[in-house]
Amino acid sequence: MQYVAPRWLPGGNLQTIWPALYARRAEAPLPAYRRERWDTPDGDFVDVDFLDAAVAGPRPLLVLFHGLEGSSRSHYAEVFGAYAHARGWDYAVPHFRGCSGELNLAPRAYHSGDFEEVGWILARLRAQRDPAQPLLAAGVSLGGNALMRWAEEAGSEAAKVASAVAAISAPLDLAAGGAAIGRGFNRLVYTRMFLSTMKPKALAKLAQHPGLFDREKLLAARDLYAFDDVFTAPLHGFRGTDDYWSRGSAKPHLHQIRIPALVVNAVNDPFVPAASLPRQGEVGSHVTLWQPAHGGHVGFPLGAPPGHVRAMPERVVAWLNEHR
């Protein structure tokens, strides 16, 4: 698979920011999603948005797990959906808790290593479908790391659920990614953007469950390390940020994957340092690494201004299709 960024969009930051804000997405308007609300075993809910294929008969289901603070309306989710719909596939975007537009109920949210939630969602989707219909799953950024953690934990059992999986721009080494996003330009722009939505959600969760965490410490958090230390880690059973980032990272366990898996990372991704990317000798025979020099974080733009963001989804879906 080849990718070369357009000359008018140089550098990882431009290749990250411009595609998310200005690049063209689908060639035609996306059909309306159909939403299902599922009750979870712990008394909460998750919302899953579907695009149902217009064709009859057995057809693949493409499942997309979104990134940090993403949703079915994220630019990458809409492009994957349009591409799947054009191929006559079904498409589903499960929302991590709190990302569907409504505060969830339980005293938990979501995190980068949330393989239990991913596994529960995939198993339910698999059970709803004819065994002749392949299930293919992709995850973007946080969702990609969580999906790889599920494939690692499931081992050979993963093949009973999914035919193949793919991770795009996933921070497979959470400590390296956390350090990168916590300094310089990244801290000023990306960290501030994420915290602007994550903090209000956390405060709403505190109002829902008084005493859940230290409000003043959360308000004082200026980076994801501090936020995860007061909120994400303790709410999900980790001792702190270091424990969460260590146990949640997919990179150390990629050799355990036993189904076809594609791992896509641009070398110039501002969130994921190139030195932290896995090498082929670290991942085992079931994992294919694609590490183009350019692309930014979930960007991979192509074409004349304003460009489009169809290049990466088309390549990923084509790869998944070859392995179903």
Short mmCIF file of C-alpha atoms in Angstrom, two decimals:
data_model
loop_
_atom_site.label_atom_id
_atom_site.label_comp_id
_atom_site.label_asym_id
_atom_site.label_seq_id
_atom_site.Cartn_x
_atom_site.Cartn_y
_atom_site.Cartn_z
CA MET A 1 0.00 0.00 0.00
CA GLN A 2 1.36 3.39 -1.02
CA TYR A 3 0.56 6.88 0.25
CA VAL A 4 2.20 10.21 -0.62
CA ALA A 5 0.83 13.41 0.90
CA PRO A 6 0.00 16.36 -1.38
CA ARG A 7 2.75 19.00 -1.55
CA TRP A 8 0.38 21.75 -0.45
CA LEU A 9 -0.11 20.04 2.94
CA PRO A 10 3.39 19.53 4.39
CA GLY A 11 4.01 18.19 7.87
CA GLY A 12 2.19 16.05 10.38
CA ASN A 13 0.20 18.83 12.03
CA LEU A 14 -1.26 20.19 8.80
CA GLN A 15 -2.00 16.65 7.65
CA THR A 16 -3.88 16.11 10.92
CA ILE A 17 -5.81 19.37 11.33
CA TRP A 18 -6.80 20.24 7.75
CA PRO A 19 -8.42 16.85 6.92
CA ALA A 20 -10.50 16.93 10.10
CA LEU A 21 -11.80 20.44 9.46
CA TYR A 22 -11.84 21.18 5.75
CA ALA A 23 -11.19 18.17 3.49
CA ARG A 24 -14.00 16.55 1.54
CA ARG A 25 -15.44 13.41 3.07
CA ALA A 26 -17.89 11.30 1.07
CA GLU A 27 -18.59 11.83 -2.61
CA ALA A 28 -22.34 11.75 -1.90
CA PRO A 29 -24.36 12.66 1.23
CA LEU A 30 -24.26 9.96 3.88
CA PRO A 31 -27.63 8.25 4.56
CA ALA A 32 -29.13 8.79 7.99
CA TYR A 33 -27.87 6.48 10.70
CA ARG A 34 -30.23 4.11 12.47
CA ARG A 35 -29.49 4.09 16.22
CA GLU A 36 -29.90 1.20 18.63
CA ARG A 37 -29.49 1.57 22.38
CA TRP A 38 -28.16 -1.52 24.10
CA ASP A 39 -28.41 -2.20 27.83
CA THR A 40 -25.06 -3.25 29.25
CA PRO A 41 -24.50 -5.97 31.87
CA ASP A 42 -23.66 -3.33 34.51
CA GLY A 43 -26.95 -1.46 34.13
CA ASP A 44 -25.72 1.19 31.72
CA PHE A 45 -26.18 1.63 27.96
CA VAL A 46 -24.22 2.06 24.76
CA ASP A 47 -25.54 3.60 21.55
CA VAL A 48 -24.71 1.96 18.22
CA ASP A 49 -25.30 3.77 14.92
CA PHE A 50 -25.97 1.65 11.83
CA LEU A 51 -26.01 2.12 8.08
CA ASP A 52 -27.94 -0.77 6.61
CA ALA A 53 -27.00 -1.97 3.13
CA ALA A 54 -29.57 -1.58 0.38
CA VAL A 55 -28.82 -5.04 -1.03
CA ALA A 56 -30.31 -8.35 0.08
CA GLY A 57 -28.46 -11.53 0.96
CA PRO A 58 -25.28 -12.24 2.94
CA ARG A 59 -22.96 -9.24 3.17
CA PRO A 60 -20.10 -8.14 5.40
CA LEU A 61 -20.53 -5.93 8.44
CA LEU A 62 -17.85 -3.30 8.98
CA VAL A 63 -17.59 -2.14 12.61
CA LEU A 64 -15.71 1.07 13.43
CA PHE A 65 -14.52 1.97 16.93
CA HIS A 66 -13.97 5.74 17.11
CA GLY A 67 -11.16 7.68 18.73
CA LEU A 68 -10.94 9.86 21.82
CA GLU A 69 -14.08 12.02 22.05
CA GLY A 70 -15.13 10.82 18.59
CA SER A 71 -18.49 9.59 17.32
CA SER A 72 -20.28 8.37 14.21
CA ARG A 73 -20.05 11.97 12.96
CA SER A 74 -16.26 12.14 13.09
CA HIS A 75 -14.77 12.77 9.65
CA TYR A 76 -13.17 9.32 9.46
CA ALA A 77 -16.36 7.57 10.61
CA GLU A 78 -18.41 9.20 7.88
CA VAL A 79 -15.86 8.28 5.20
CA PHE A 80 -15.65 4.65 6.33
CA GLY A 81 -19.45 4.56 6.38
CA ALA A 82 -19.80 6.00 2.90
CA TYR A 83 -17.26 3.56 1.50
CA ALA A 84 -18.90 0.55 3.16
CA HIS A 85 -22.35 1.67 2.02
CA ALA A 86 -21.16 2.10 -1.57
CA ARG A 87 -19.86 -1.48 -1.51
CA GLY A 88 -23.18 -2.87 -0.29
CA TRP A 89 -21.89 -3.61 3.22
CA ASP A 90 -23.58 -3.03 6.54
CA TYR A 91 -21.81 -0.57 8.83
CA ALA A 92 -21.87 0.03 12.58
CA VAL A 93 -20.28 2.61 14.85
CA PRO A 94 -20.56 1.68 18.53
CA HIS A 95 -20.12 4.73 20.75
CA PHE A 96 -17.91 4.49 23.77
CA ARG A 97 -19.82 5.54 26.85
CA GLY A 98 -20.53 9.26 26.97
CA CYS A 99 -19.69 9.85 23.30
CA SER A 100 -23.14 9.47 21.72
CA GLY A 101 -24.48 12.80 22.92
CA GLU A 102 -25.88 11.60 26.24
CA LEU A 103 -24.18 11.04 29.59
CA ASN A 104 -24.02 7.37 30.47
CA LEU A 105 -25.34 6.08 33.80
CA ALA A 106 -22.64 4.00 35.48
CA PRO A 107 -19.65 5.41 37.38
CA ARG A 108 -17.30 4.67 34.48
CA ALA A 109 -16.59 6.08 31.04
CA TYR A 110 -14.14 4.58 28.51
CA HIS A 111 -10.40 4.21 28.05
CA SER A 112 -7.73 3.20 25.56
CA GLY A 113 -7.45 -0.37 26.81
CA ASP A 114 -11.20 -1.02 27.10
CA PHE A 115 -11.04 -4.48 25.51
CA GLU A 116 -13.83 -5.87 27.68
CA GLU A 117 -16.31 -3.36 26.27
CA VAL A 118 -15.03 -3.93 22.73
CA GLY A 119 -15.37 -7.69 23.17
CA TRP A 120 -18.92 -7.43 24.51
CA ILE A 121 -19.98 -5.20 21.62
CA LEU A 122 -18.39 -7.40 18.95
CA ALA A 123 -19.87 -10.57 20.44
CA ARG A 124 -23.35 -9.05 20.38
CA LEU A 125 -22.96 -7.87 16.81
CA ARG A 126 -21.71 -11.31 15.79
CA ALA A 127 -24.66 -13.02 17.48
CA GLN A 128 -27.13 -10.82 15.59
CA ARG A 129 -25.89 -11.92 12.18
CA ASP A 130 -25.93 -14.98 9.96
CA PRO A 131 -22.67 -16.96 10.31
CA ALA A 132 -22.17 -16.58 6.55
CA GLN A 133 -21.86 -12.80 6.94
CA PRO A 134 -18.28 -11.77 7.74
CA LEU A 135 -17.63 -9.27 10.52
CA LEU A 136 -14.68 -6.93 9.96
CA ALA A 137 -13.58 -4.38 12.55
CA ALA A 138 -11.48 -1.24 12.43
CA GLY A 139 -10.49 1.13 15.19
CA VAL A 140 -9.21 4.69 14.96
CA SER A 141 -6.70 6.15 17.43
CA LEU A 142 -7.94 5.20 20.95
CA GLY A 143 -10.44 2.81 19.35
CA GLY A 144 -7.65 1.16 17.40
CA ASN A 145 -5.59 0.46 20.50
CA ALA A 146 -8.65 -0.90 22.33
CA LEU A 147 -9.51 -3.13 19.36
CA MET A 148 -5.96 -4.53 19.23
CA ARG A 149 -6.09 -5.16 22.99
CA TRP A 150 -9.27 -7.18 22.41
CA ALA A 151 -7.64 -9.21 19.60
CA GLU A 152 -4.64 -9.84 21.85
CA GLU A 153 -6.71 -10.95 24.84
CA ALA A 154 -9.03 -13.09 22.70
CA GLY A 155 -6.19 -14.92 20.93
CA SER A 156 -7.48 -17.77 18.80
CA GLU A 157 -11.05 -17.16 20.06
CA ALA A 158 -11.14 -13.87 18.13
CA ALA A 159 -11.66 -15.80 14.88
CA LYS A 160 -15.11 -16.88 16.14
CA VAL A 161 -16.15 -13.22 16.15
CA ALA A 162 -14.18 -11.28 13.52
CA SER A 163 -12.48 -12.27 10.28
CA ALA A 164 -9.93 -9.44 10.38
CA VAL A 165 -9.19 -6.22 12.27
CA ALA A 166 -7.38 -2.96 11.56
CA ALA A 167 -6.04 -0.13 13.72
CA ILE A 168 -5.47 3.34 12.27
CA SER A 169 -3.25 5.93 13.97
CA ALA A 170 -3.49 4.02 17.24
CA PRO A 171 -1.19 5.08 20.12
CA LEU A 172 -0.05 1.51 20.75
CA ASP A 173 2.46 2.76 23.35
CA LEU A 174 0.24 4.94 25.52
CA ALA A 175 3.09 6.37 27.58
CA ALA A 176 4.95 7.53 24.46
CA GLY A 177 1.76 8.98 22.99
CA GLY A 178 0.82 10.66 26.25
CA ALA A 179 4.23 12.28 26.53
CA ALA A 180 4.06 13.51 22.93
CA ILE A 181 0.64 15.10 23.24
CA GLY A 182 1.60 16.70 26.55
CA ARG A 183 4.33 19.01 25.26
CA GLY A 184 4.86 21.97 22.95
CA PHE A 185 2.37 22.67 20.16
CA ASN A 186 0.52 19.45 20.91
CA ARG A 187 -0.17 20.56 24.47
CA LEU A 188 -1.35 24.00 23.36
CA VAL A 189 -3.68 22.72 20.63
CA TYR A 190 -4.64 19.05 20.88
CA THR A 191 -4.53 18.63 24.67
CA ARG A 192 -6.58 21.79 25.16
CA MET A 193 -9.11 20.59 22.57
CA PHE A 194 -9.57 17.19 24.22
CA LEU A 195 -9.79 18.54 27.76
CA SER A 196 -12.39 21.11 26.69
CA THR A 197 -14.92 18.29 26.29
CA MET A 198 -13.50 15.68 28.67
CA LYS A 199 -13.54 17.90 31.76
CA PRO A 200 -17.22 18.91 31.47
CA LYS A 201 -18.18 15.27 30.96
CA ALA A 202 -16.18 14.28 34.04
CA LEU A 203 -17.83 17.02 36.11
CA ALA A 204 -21.25 15.84 34.95
CA LYS A 205 -20.25 12.34 36.03
CA LEU A 206 -19.26 13.72 39.45
CA ALA A 207 -22.66 15.42 39.81
CA GLN A 208 -24.24 12.09 38.93
CA HIS A 209 -22.07 10.17 41.43
CA PRO A 210 -20.94 12.54 44.23
CA GLY A 211 -17.56 11.71 45.72
CA LEU A 212 -16.41 9.77 42.67
CA PHE A 213 -13.16 11.72 42.41
CA ASP A 214 -11.44 14.92 43.58
CA ARG A 215 -13.07 17.85 41.78
CA GLU A 216 -10.27 20.32 42.48
CA LYS A 217 -7.61 17.98 41.15
CA LEU A 218 -9.60 17.48 37.97
CA LEU A 219 -10.02 21.23 37.46
CA ALA A 220 -6.28 21.67 37.95
CA ALA A 221 -5.38 19.05 35.30
CA ARG A 222 -3.57 20.65 32.36
CA ASP A 223 -2.61 17.54 30.43
CA LEU A 224 -3.92 14.04 29.77
CA TYR A 225 -1.53 12.50 32.31
CA ALA A 226 -3.07 14.52 35.14
CA PHE A 227 -6.61 13.98 33.84
CA ASP A 228 -6.12 10.23 33.57
CA ASP A 229 -4.58 10.13 37.06
CA VAL A 230 -7.62 11.67 38.74
CA PHE A 231 -10.39 10.35 36.46
CA THR A 232 -9.72 7.67 33.84
CA ALA A 233 -7.37 5.42 35.77
CA PRO A 234 -9.16 5.11 39.14
CA LEU A 235 -12.63 4.83 37.56
CA HIS A 236 -11.52 1.84 35.51
CA GLY A 237 -9.54 -0.15 38.05
CA PHE A 238 -6.02 1.16 37.49
CA ARG A 239 -3.66 2.36 40.22
CA GLY A 240 -2.86 5.57 38.34
CA THR A 241 -1.88 6.89 34.94
CA ASP A 242 1.36 4.91 34.74
CA ASP A 243 -0.45 1.65 35.51
CA TYR A 244 -3.23 2.49 33.03
CA TRP A 245 -0.87 3.44 30.22
CA SER A 246 1.27 0.36 30.83
CA ARG A 247 -1.55 -2.21 31.04
CA GLY A 248 -3.66 -0.51 28.37
CA SER A 249 -0.98 -0.38 25.66
CA ALA A 250 -1.39 -2.85 22.79
CA LYS A 251 2.21 -2.74 21.55
CA PRO A 252 3.73 -5.25 24.03
CA HIS A 253 1.14 -7.92 23.14
CA LEU A 254 0.78 -7.67 19.37
CA HIS A 255 2.49 -11.05 18.96
CA GLN A 256 -0.53 -12.67 20.67
CA ILE A 257 -2.94 -11.77 17.84
CA ARG A 258 -4.20 -14.81 15.92
CA ILE A 259 -6.40 -13.24 13.23
CA PRO A 260 -5.33 -11.03 10.30
CA ALA A 261 -4.60 -7.57 11.69
CA LEU A 262 -3.48 -4.38 9.92
CA VAL A 263 -1.76 -1.66 11.93
CA VAL A 264 -1.51 1.72 10.17
CA ASN A 265 0.63 4.54 11.57
CA ALA A 266 2.05 7.55 9.76
CA VAL A 267 5.65 8.15 10.75
CA ASN A 268 4.92 11.90 11.09
CA ASP A 269 1.90 11.46 13.37
CA PRO A 270 2.22 14.23 15.99
CA PHE A 271 0.48 12.06 18.62
CA VAL A 272 2.51 8.87 18.05
CA PRO A 273 6.31 9.21 18.06
CA ALA A 274 7.99 7.27 15.25
CA ALA A 275 10.41 5.69 17.73
CA SER A 276 7.47 4.09 19.55
CA LEU A 277 6.05 2.31 16.51
CA PRO A 278 6.24 -1.52 16.46
CA ARG A 279 8.63 -3.31 14.13
CA GLN A 280 7.71 -6.42 12.18
CA GLY A 281 9.88 -8.64 14.37
CA GLU A 282 7.83 -7.56 17.41
CA VAL A 283 4.36 -8.37 16.13
CA GLY A 284 4.16 -11.91 14.78
CA SER A 285 2.97 -13.33 11.49
CA HIS A 286 -0.71 -12.34 11.79
CA VAL A 287 0.02 -8.60 11.96
CA THR A 288 0.75 -6.42 8.92
CA LEU A 289 2.38 -3.06 9.56
CA TRP A 290 1.84 -0.12 7.20
CA GLN A 291 3.91 2.90 8.22
CA PRO A 292 3.93 5.55 5.47
CA ALA A 293 6.20 8.55 5.93
CA HIS A 294 3.28 10.99 5.82
CA GLY A 295 -0.38 11.19 6.81
CA GLY A 296 -0.46 12.83 10.22
CA HIS A 297 -2.96 11.58 12.78
CA VAL A 298 -6.02 10.10 11.05
CA GLY A 299 -5.42 12.45 8.14
CA PHE A 300 -3.95 10.91 4.98
CA PRO A 301 -5.33 13.66 2.70
CA LEU A 302 -5.17 13.45 -1.08
CA GLY A 303 -5.98 15.66 -4.04
CA ALA A 304 -5.97 19.35 -4.90
CA PRO A 305 -7.25 21.84 -2.30
CA PRO A 306 -9.35 21.31 -0.26
CA GLY A 307 -8.41 17.64 -0.72
CA HIS A 308 -10.28 14.58 0.45
CA VAL A 309 -9.83 11.93 3.16
CA ARG A 310 -10.90 8.82 1.28
CA ALA A 311 -7.41 7.42 0.67
CA MET A 312 -6.85 5.69 4.00
CA PRO A 313 -10.38 4.22 4.46
CA GLU A 314 -10.33 2.84 0.92
CA ARG A 315 -6.99 1.12 1.48
CA VAL A 316 -7.97 -0.24 4.89
CA VAL A 317 -11.33 -1.58 3.68
CA ALA A 318 -9.66 -3.16 0.64
CA TRP A 319 -7.17 -4.92 2.95
CA LEU A 320 -9.94 -6.12 5.26
CA ASN A 321 -11.90 -7.38 2.26
CA GLU A 322 -8.94 -9.50 1.17
CA HIS A 323 -8.90 -11.24 4.55
CA ARG A 324 -12.58 -11.91 5.15
#
